[in-house]
Tab-separated table of C-alpha atoms in Angstrom:
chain	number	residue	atom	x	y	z
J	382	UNK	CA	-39.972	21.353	-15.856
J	383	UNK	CA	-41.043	18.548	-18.276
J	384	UNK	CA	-43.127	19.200	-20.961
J	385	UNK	CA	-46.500	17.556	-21.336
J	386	UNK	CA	-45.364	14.893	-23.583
J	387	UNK	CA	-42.654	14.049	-21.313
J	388	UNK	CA	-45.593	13.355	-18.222
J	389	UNK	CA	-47.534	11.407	-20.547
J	390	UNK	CA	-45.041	9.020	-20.310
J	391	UNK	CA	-44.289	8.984	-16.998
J	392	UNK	CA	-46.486	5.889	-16.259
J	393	UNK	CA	-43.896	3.682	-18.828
J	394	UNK	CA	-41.611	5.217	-17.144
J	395	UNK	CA	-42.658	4.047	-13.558
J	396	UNK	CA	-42.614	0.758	-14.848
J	397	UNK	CA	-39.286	0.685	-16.419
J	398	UNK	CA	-37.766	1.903	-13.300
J	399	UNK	CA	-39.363	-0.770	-11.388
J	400	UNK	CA	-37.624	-3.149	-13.491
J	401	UNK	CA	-34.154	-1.612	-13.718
J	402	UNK	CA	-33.778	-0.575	-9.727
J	403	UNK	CA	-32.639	-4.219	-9.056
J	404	UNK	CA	-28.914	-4.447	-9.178
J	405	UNK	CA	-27.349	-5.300	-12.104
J	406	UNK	CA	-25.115	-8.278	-12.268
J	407	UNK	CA	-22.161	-7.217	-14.224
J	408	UNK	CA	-20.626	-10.523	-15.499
J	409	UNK	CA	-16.664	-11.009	-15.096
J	410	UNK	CA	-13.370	-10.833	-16.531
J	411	UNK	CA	-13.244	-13.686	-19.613
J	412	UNK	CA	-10.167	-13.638	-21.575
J	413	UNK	CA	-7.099	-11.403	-21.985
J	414	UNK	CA	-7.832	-7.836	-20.064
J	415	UNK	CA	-7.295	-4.698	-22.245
J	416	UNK	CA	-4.708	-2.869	-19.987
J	417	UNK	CA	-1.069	-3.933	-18.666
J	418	UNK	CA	-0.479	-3.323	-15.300
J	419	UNK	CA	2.144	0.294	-14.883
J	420	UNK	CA	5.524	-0.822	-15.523
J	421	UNK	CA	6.821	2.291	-14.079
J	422	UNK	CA	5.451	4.663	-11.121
J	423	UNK	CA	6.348	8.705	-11.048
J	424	UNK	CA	6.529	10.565	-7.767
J	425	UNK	CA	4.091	13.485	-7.190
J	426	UNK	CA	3.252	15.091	-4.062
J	427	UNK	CA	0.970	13.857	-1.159
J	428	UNK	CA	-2.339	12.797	-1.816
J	429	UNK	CA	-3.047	13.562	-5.569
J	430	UNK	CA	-6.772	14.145	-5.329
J	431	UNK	CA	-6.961	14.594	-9.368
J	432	UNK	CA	-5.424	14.095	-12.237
J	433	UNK	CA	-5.426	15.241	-15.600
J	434	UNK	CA	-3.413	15.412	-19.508
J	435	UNK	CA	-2.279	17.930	-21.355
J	436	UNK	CA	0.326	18.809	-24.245
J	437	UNK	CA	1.973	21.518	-21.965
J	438	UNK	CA	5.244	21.945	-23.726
J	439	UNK	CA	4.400	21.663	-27.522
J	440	UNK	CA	6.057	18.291	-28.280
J	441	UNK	CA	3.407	16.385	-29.332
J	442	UNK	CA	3.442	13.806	-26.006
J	443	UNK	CA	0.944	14.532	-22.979
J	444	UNK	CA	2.384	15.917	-19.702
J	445	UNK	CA	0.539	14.890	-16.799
J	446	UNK	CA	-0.376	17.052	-13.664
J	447	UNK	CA	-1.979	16.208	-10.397
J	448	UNK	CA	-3.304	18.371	-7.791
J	449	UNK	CA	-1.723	17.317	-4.637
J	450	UNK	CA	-4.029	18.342	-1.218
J	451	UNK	CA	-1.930	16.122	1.782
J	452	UNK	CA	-4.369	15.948	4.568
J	453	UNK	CA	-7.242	18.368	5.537
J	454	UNK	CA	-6.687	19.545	9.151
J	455	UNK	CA	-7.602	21.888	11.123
J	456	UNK	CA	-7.671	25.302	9.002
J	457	UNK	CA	-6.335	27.355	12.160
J	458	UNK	CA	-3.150	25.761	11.844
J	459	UNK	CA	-0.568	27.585	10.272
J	460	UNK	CA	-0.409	24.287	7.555
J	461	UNK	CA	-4.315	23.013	7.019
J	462	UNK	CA	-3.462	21.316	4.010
J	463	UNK	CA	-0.454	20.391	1.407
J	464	UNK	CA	-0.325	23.447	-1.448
J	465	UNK	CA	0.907	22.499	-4.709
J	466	UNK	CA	0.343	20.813	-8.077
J	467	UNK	CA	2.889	18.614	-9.622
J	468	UNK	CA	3.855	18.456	-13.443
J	469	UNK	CA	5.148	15.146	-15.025
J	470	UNK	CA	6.923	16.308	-18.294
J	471	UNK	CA	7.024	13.801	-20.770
J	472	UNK	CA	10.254	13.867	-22.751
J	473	UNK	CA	9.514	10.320	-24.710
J	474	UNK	CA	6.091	7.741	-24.795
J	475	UNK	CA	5.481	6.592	-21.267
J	476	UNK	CA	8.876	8.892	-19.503
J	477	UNK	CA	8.050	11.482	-17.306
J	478	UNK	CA	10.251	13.760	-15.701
J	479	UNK	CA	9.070	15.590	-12.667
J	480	UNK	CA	9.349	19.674	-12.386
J	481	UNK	CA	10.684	20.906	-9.869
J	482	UNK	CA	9.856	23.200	-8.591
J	483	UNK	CA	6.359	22.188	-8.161
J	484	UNK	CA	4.185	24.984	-8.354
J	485	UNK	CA	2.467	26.657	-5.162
J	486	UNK	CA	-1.396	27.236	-5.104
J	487	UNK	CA	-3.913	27.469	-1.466
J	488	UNK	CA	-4.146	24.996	0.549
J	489	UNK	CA	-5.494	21.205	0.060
J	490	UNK	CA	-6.081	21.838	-3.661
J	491	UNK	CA	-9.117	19.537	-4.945
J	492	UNK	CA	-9.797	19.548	-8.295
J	493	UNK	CA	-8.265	21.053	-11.641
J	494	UNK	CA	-8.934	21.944	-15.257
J	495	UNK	CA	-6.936	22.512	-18.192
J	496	UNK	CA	-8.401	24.964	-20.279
J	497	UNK	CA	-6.712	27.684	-22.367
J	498	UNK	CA	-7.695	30.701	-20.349
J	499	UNK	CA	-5.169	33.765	-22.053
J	500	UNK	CA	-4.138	34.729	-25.488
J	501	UNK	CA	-1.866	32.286	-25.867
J	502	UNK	CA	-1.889	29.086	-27.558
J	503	UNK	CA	-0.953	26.842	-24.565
J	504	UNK	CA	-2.996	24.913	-22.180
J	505	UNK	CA	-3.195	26.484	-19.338
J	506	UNK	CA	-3.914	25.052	-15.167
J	507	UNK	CA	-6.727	26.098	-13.278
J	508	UNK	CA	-7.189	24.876	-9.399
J	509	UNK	CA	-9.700	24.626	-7.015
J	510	UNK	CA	-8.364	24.829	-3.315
J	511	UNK	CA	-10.494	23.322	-0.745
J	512	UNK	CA	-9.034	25.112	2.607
J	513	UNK	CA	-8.455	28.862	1.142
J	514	UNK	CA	-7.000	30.016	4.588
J	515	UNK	CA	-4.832	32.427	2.334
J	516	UNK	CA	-7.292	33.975	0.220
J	517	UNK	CA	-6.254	31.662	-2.968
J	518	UNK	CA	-9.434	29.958	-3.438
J	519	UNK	CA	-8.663	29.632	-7.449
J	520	UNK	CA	-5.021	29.457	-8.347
J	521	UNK	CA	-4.551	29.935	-12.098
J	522	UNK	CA	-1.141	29.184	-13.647
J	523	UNK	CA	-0.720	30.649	-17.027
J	524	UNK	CA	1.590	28.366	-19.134
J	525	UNK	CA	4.126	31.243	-20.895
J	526	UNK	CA	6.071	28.045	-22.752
J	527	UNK	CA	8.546	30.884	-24.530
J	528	UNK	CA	9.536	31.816	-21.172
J	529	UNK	CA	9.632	28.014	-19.905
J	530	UNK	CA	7.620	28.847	-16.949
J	531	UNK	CA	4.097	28.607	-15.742
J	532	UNK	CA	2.751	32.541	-14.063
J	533	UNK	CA	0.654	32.402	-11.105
J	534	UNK	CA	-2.757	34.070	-10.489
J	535	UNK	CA	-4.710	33.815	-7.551
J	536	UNK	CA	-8.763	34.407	-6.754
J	537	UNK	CA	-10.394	34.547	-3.556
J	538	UNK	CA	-14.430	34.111	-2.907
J	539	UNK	CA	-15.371	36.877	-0.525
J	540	UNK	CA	-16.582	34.862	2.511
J	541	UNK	CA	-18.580	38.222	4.212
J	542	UNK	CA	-20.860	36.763	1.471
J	543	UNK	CA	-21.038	33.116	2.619
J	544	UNK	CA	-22.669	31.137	4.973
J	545	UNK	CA	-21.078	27.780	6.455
J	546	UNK	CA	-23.207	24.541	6.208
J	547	UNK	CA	-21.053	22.010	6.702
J	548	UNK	CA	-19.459	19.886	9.993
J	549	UNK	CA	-17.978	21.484	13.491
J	550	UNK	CA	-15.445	20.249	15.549
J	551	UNK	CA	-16.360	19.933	19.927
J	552	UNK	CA	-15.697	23.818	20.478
J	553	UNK	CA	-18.372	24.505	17.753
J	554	UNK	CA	-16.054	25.818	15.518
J	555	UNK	CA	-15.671	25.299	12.051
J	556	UNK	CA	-13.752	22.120	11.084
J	557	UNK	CA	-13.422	23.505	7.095
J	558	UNK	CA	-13.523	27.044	4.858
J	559	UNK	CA	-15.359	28.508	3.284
J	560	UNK	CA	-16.695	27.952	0.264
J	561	UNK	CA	-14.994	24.670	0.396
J	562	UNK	CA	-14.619	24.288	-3.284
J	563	UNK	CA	-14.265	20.229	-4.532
J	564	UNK	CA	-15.010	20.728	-8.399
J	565	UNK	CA	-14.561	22.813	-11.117
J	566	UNK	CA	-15.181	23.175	-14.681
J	567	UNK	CA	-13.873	25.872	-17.165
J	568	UNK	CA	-15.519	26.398	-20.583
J	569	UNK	CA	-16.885	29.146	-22.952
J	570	UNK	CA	-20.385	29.422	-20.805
J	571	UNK	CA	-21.610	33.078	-22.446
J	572	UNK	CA	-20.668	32.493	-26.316
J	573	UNK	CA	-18.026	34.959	-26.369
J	574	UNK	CA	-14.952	32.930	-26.741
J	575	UNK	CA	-13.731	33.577	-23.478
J	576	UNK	CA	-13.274	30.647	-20.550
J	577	UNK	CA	-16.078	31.162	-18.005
J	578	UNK	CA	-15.771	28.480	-14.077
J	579	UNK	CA	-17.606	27.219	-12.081
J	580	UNK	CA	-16.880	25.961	-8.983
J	581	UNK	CA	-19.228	23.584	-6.346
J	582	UNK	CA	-18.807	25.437	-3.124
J	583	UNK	CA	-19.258	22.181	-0.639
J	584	UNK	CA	-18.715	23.795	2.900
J	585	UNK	CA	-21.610	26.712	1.928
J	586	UNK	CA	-24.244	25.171	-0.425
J	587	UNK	CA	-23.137	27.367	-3.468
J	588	UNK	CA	-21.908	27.219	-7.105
J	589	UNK	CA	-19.444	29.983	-7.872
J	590	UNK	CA	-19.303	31.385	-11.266
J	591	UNK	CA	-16.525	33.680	-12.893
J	592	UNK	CA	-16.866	35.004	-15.871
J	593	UNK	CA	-14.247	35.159	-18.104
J	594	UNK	CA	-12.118	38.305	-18.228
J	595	UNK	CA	-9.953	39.404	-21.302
J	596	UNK	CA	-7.260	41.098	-19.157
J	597	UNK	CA	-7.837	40.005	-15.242
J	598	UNK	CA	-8.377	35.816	-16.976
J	599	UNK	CA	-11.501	35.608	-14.708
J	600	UNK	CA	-13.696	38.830	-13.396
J	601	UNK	CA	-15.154	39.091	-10.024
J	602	UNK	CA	-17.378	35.849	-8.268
J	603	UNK	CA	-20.974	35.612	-7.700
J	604	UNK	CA	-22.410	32.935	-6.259
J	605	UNK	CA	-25.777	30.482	-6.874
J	606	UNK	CA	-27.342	29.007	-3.884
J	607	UNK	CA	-27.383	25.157	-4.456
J	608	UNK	CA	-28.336	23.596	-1.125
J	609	UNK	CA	-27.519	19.629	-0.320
J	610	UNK	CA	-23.854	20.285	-0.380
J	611	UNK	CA	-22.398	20.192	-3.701
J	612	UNK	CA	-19.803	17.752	-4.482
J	613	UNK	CA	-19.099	17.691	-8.385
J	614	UNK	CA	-20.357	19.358	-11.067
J	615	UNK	CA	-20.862	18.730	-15.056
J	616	UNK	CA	-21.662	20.827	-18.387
J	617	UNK	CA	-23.486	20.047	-21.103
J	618	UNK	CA	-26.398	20.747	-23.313
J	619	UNK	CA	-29.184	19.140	-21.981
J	620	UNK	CA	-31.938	20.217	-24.558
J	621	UNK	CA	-30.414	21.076	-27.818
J	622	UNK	CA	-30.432	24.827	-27.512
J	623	UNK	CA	-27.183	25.431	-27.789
J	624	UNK	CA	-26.515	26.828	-24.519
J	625	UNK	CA	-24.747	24.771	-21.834
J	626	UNK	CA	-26.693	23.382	-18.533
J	627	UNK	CA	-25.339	22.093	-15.571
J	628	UNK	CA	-25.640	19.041	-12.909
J	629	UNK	CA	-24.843	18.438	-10.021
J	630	UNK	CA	-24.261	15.911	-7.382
J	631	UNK	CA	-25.206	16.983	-4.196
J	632	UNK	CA	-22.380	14.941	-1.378
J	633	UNK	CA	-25.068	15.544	1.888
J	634	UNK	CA	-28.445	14.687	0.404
J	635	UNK	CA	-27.169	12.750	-2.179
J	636	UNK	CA	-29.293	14.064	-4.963
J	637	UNK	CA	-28.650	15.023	-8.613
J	638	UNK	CA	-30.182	18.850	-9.569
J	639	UNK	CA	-30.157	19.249	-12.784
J	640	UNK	CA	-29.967	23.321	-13.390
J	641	UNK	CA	-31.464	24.913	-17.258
J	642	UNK	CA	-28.788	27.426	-18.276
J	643	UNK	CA	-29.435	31.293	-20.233
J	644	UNK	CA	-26.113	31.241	-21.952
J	645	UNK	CA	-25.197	33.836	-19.718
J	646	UNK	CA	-23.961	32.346	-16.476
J	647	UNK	CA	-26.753	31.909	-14.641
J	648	UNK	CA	-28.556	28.996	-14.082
J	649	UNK	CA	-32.099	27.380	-13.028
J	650	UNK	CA	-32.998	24.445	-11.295
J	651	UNK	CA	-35.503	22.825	-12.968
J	652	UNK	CA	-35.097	18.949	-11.405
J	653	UNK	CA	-33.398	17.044	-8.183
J	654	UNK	CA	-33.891	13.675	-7.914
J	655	UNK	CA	-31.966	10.916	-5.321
J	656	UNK	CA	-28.659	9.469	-6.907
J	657	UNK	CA	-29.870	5.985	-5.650
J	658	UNK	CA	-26.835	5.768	-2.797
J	659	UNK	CA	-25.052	7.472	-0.187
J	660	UNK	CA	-22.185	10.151	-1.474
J	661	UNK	CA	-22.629	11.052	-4.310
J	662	UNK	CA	-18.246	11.894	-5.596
J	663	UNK	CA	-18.348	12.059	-9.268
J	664	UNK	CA	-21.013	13.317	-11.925
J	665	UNK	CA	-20.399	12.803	-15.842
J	666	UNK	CA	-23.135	13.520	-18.650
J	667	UNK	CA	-22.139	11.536	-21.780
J	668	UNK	CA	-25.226	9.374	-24.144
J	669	UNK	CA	-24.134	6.060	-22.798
J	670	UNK	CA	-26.869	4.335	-24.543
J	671	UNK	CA	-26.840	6.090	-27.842
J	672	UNK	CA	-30.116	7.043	-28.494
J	673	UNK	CA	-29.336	10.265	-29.222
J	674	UNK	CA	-30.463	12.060	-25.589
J	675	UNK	CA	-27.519	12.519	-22.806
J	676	UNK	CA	-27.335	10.883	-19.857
J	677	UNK	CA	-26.004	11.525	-16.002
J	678	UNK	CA	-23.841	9.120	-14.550
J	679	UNK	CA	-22.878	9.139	-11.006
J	680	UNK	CA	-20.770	7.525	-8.387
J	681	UNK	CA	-20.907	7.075	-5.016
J	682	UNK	CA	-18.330	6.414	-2.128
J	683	UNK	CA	-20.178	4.646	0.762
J	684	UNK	CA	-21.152	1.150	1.190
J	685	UNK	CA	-23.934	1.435	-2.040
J	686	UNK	CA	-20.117	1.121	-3.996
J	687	UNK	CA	-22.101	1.729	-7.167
J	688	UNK	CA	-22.376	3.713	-10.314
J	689	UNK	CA	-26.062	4.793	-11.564
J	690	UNK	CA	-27.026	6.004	-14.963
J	691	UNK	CA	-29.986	8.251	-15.269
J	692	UNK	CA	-30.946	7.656	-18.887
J	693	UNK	CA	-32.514	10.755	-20.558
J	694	UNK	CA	-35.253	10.445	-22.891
J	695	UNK	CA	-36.130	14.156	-23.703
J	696	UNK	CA	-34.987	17.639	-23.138
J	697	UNK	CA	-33.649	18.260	-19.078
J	698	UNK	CA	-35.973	14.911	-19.117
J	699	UNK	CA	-33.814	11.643	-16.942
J	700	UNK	CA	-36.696	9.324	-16.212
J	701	UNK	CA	-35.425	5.979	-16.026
J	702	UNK	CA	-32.496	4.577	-13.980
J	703	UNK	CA	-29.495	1.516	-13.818
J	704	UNK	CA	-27.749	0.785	-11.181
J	705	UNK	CA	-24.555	-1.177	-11.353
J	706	UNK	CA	-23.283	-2.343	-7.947
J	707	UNK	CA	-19.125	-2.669	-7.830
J	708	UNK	CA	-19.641	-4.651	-4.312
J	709	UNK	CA	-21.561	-7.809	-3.041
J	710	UNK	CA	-23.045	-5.956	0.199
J	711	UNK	CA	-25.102	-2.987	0.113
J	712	UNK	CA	-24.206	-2.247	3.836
J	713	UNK	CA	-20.352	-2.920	3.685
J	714	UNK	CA	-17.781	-0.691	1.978
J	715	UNK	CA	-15.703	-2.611	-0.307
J	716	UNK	CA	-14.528	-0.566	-3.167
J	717	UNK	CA	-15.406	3.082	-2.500
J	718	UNK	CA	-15.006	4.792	-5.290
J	719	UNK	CA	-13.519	8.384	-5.626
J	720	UNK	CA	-13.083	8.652	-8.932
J	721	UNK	CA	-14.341	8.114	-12.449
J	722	UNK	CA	-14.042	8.931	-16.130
J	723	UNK	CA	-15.788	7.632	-19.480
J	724	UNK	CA	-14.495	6.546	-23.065
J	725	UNK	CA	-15.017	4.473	-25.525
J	726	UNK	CA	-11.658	2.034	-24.404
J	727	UNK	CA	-11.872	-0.311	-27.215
J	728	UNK	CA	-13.091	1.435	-30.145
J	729	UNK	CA	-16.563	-0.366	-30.368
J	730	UNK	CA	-18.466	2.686	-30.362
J	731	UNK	CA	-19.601	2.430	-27.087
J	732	UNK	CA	-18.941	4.337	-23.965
J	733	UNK	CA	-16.776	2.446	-21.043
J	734	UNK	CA	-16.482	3.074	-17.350
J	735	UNK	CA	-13.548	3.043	-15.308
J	736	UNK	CA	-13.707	3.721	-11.419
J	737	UNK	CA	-10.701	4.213	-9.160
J	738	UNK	CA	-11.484	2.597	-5.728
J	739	UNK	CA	-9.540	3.588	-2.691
J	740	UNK	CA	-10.697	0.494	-0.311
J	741	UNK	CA	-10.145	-1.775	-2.630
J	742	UNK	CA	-6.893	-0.778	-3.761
J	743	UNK	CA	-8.314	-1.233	-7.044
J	744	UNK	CA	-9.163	0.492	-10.929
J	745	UNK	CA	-12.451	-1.000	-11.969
J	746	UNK	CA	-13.164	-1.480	-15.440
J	747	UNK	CA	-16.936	-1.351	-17.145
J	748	UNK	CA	-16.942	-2.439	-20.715
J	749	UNK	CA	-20.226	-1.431	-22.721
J	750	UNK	CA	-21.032	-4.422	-24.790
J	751	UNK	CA	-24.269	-3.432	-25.391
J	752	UNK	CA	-25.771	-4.339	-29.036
J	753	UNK	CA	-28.096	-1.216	-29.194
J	754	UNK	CA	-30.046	1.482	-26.865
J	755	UNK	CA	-31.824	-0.850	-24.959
J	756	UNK	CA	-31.852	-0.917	-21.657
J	757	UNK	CA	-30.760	-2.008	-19.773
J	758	UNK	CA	-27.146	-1.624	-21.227
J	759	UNK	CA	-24.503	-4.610	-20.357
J	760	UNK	CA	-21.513	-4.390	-18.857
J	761	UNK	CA	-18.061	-6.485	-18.320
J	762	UNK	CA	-16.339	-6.013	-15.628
J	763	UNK	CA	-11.911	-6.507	-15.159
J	764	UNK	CA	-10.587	-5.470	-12.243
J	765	UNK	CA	-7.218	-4.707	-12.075
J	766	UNK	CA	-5.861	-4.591	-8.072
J	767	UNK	CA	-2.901	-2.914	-6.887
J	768	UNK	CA	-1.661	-4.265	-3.258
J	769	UNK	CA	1.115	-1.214	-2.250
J	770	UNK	CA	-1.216	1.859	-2.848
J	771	UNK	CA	-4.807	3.199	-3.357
J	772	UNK	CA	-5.959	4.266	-6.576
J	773	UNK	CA	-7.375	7.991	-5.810
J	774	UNK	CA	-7.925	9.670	-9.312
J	775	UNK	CA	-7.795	8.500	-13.120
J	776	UNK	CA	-8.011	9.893	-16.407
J	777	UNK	CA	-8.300	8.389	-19.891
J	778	UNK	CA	-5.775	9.611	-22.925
J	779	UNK	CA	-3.535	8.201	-25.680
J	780	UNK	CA	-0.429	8.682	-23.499
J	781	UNK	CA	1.890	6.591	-25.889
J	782	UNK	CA	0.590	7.975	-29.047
J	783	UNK	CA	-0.231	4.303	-30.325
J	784	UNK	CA	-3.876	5.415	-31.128
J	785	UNK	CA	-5.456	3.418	-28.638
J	786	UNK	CA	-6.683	5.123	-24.612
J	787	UNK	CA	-4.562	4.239	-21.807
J	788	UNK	CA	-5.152	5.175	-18.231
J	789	UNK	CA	-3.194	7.435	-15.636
J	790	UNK	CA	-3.837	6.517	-11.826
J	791	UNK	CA	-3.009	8.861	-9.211
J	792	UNK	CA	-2.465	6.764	-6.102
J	793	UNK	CA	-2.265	7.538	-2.023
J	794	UNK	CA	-0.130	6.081	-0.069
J	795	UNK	CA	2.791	6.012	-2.268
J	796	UNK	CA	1.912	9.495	-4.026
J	797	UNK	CA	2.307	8.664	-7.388
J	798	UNK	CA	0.987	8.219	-11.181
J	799	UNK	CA	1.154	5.178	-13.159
J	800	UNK	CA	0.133	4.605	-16.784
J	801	UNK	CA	-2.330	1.340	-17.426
J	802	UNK	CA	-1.644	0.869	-21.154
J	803	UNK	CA	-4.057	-0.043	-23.787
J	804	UNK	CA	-2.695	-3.621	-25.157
J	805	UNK	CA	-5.760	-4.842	-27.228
C-alpha cells in the first residue's frame, strides 16, 4: 500500500501521467548502427523460445543454450510439444559447436535460468516446461564438468492441487496443462545461500515457489494464487529492505501486480495496475531513469507493439508511466514483440532496450540518450531486419570477450542463434 507521503503526491502524479500517456516518438537511425549483422548462424532445435549465456565449461568464453518447445498441440497426443534444450559450446570468440546429444527435459520447454543450484562451482540449467504431460514440469540439469556431462533432475507440480483457467478446445476439453509454466526465475529468495524458483503458472492463475533444498536441489512446491494469467515474472528489491519482491505481468488481463516479499518465500500483493496494452510477454525491473528508485518495464505482443516503463518514485510506489510505441498503428500488428532484455549497450551509463519482434522479422534497438532523470527519457531507435527468419528470443553478453555487449538471437523458422556484435 503507499504510504501517506506517496498519496500526497498523487495529484502531480495525475498530471504527469496525463502528459506522458501520448506516444512517444522515438526518433530514427542517424549514423553508423552499433551492431553488425550475424556473420554466422548455429543450428538449435525447433522453436527456441529462450535463450541465455553461460561459461559452462570453464574456458573463459560463453556457451550459449536455448530452450527449444516445437509447437504446442494437443497435450493428449503422445508428442504435445518438442522436449529438449540445446547447448552451443564455444571452443573460440564467436565458434560454437553444437552438443549432441541435446539434452531431454518435458515437453514444449518455455523458459530457462542459469543459476548455480548444487555444490559445485559450475553454472547449472534450470527449465520450465509448458505441457508437463510427463510429470517433468521443472527439468534441472546439473552441470558435473569433471565428468563432461550435464545430470538430469526432474519436478512435477501436483495438479490434484490446481485448477485450470485457461482456453478449451470444441469438446470442452482442455487445450493446455496444467500449471502451464512460461517463466521462471532462480535466486537466493530466503537469505540462506541456497537457490530458491519461482515459476508463473499461466494455464492455473498461480506462482509456484520451491525452496531450495541442500540435497533434493529444490524441496517440495507450493503454490500462490495470482489470478489474470501470469505470463512473466521479475525479482527485485522494491523498497530497500533487503528482501526481494516480485512482479508480474499478467498475459489475460494485462496488468502488472506488484507482490511485497517476507524474505521467506511468500509474497503479498500490494498493487495491480493495467500495462497500457494488450499481452503483456516480458517484465524487467531495472532504474532506467537513474534517480535512484527501480522501475518496471514491460512489453506487449498485440497490435499496441509497445514497451511501457512504469517509473517508480518511492518504495513498491510506480506512479507515472511512458509509453514507447515500436509500430505506426495502434490497431495493426506490426512488430509483435516476444522478447526483451536491458543493458547499458554503449557504455554511456544509461540503460538500452532491445526487443526481438517475430512479425517483423526484426531486433529493435532503444538507445537511452537521455541527459538526466527527467522524464520523459529519450530514445533512438535502429532496427536491424532479418528477411529468412523471425527473431524469437535475445540476450545481451560480451560473447567475443572484446569488452563491449553483443547480442544472441534465437530465431523460428530456421531454428537457430546468431551473434549481433558490438562494433562501436
Amino acid at each position: 500500500m503507499r504510504s501517506v507521503l506517496q498519496q500526497g503526491r498523487i495529484g502531480f502524479a495525475v498530471m504527469l501521467m496525463l502528459w506522458l500517456c501520448a506516444t512517444v516518438q522515438v526518433s530514427a537511425q542517424d549514423g553508423p548502427r552499433y551492431f553488425a549483422m550475424p556473420t554466422r548462424y548455429y543450428q538449435v532445435g525447433p522453436n527456441p523460445n529462450a535463450l541465455a549465456a553461460a561459461d559452462l565449461t570453464d574456458n573463459g568464453l560463453l556457451d550459449i543454450i536455448t530452450v527449444d518447445r516445437g509447437e504446442l498441440y494437443d497435450p493428449r497426443e503422445e508428442r504435445p510439444a518438442n522436449d529438449e534444450v540445446s547447448l552451443l559450446l564455444a571452443e573460440l570468440p564467436l565458434d560454437y559447436t553444437r552438443r549432441h546429444p541435446s539434452l531431454k527435459t518435458g515437453f514444449g520447454p518455455y523458459a530457462l535460468a542459469v543459476a548455480n543450484v548444487d555444490s559445485l562451482k559450475w553454472p547449472d540449467i534450470i527449465v520450465a516446461n509448458f505441457h508437463a504431460v510427463r510429470q517433468r514440469d521443472i527439468s534441472v540439469f546439473l552441470n558435473l564438468k569433471d565428468e563432461g556431462v550435464f545430470r538430469p533432475l526432474h519436478f512435477e507440480t501436483p495438479d490434484d492441487l490446481l485448477d485450470y483457467k485457461r482456453h478449451y478446445d470444441g469438446e470442452g476439453t482442455p487445450m493446455y496443462t496444467m500449471p502451464g509454466l512460461t517463466d521462471i526465475v532462480v535466486r537466493d529468495i530466503t537469505g540462506n545461500g541456497l537457490r530458491d524458483l519461482v515459476a508463473t503458472g499461466w494455464s492455473s492463475d498461480v506462482l509456484v515457489f520451491m525452496p531450495g533444498h541442500r540435497d533434493k536441489i529444490f524441496d517440495a512446491p507450493r503454490f500462490m494464487p495470482a489470478p489474470g494469467g501470469p505470463r512473466a515474472l521479475a525479482l527485485a528489491d522494491l523498497n530497500d529492505n533487503g528482501v526481494l519482491d516480485l512482479v508480474v505481468a499478467m498475459y489475460a488481463t494485462a496488468e502488472v501486480v506488484v507482490f511485497k516479499g517476507d524474505g521467506q518465500g511468500e509474497f503479498t500483493e500490494t498493487d495491480r495496475f493495467a500495462t497500457r496494452g494488450a499481452l503483456p510477454t516480458t517484465i524487467h525491473v531495472n532504474d532506467i531513469n537513474k534517480n535512484g528508485y527501480p522501475d518496471i518495464l514491460v512489453s506487449h505482443a498485440h497490435t499496441d507493439d509497445s514497451i511501457v516503463i512504469f517509473y517508480g518514485d518511492g518504495p513498491l510506489s510506480f506512479p507515472v508511466s511512458q509509453e514507447i510505441m515500436l509500430g505506426k498503428d495502434r490497431h495493426v500488428l506490426e512488430h509483435e514483440i516476444r522478447d526483451t532484455a536491458v543493458a547499458d549497450l554503449n557504455n554511456n551509463g544509461r540503460l538500452d532496450i532491445v526487443a526481438a519482434c517475430h512479425a517483423s522479422r526484426s531486433v529493435v534497438v532503444l538507445f537511452n540518450e537521455s541527459d538526466d532523470s527527467t522524464l520523459p527519457q529519450q530514445f533512438r531507435r535502429e532496427v536491424y531486419s532479418f528477411s529468412e527468419s523471425r527473431p524469437r528470443a535475445v540476450y545481451v553478453a560480451d560473447f567475443d570477450n572484446d569488452e563491449r555487449p553483443d547480442i544472441a538471437v534465437a530465431f523460428w523458422e530456421t531454428n537457430t542463434v546468431g551473434i549481433m556484435r558490438n562494433v562501436r
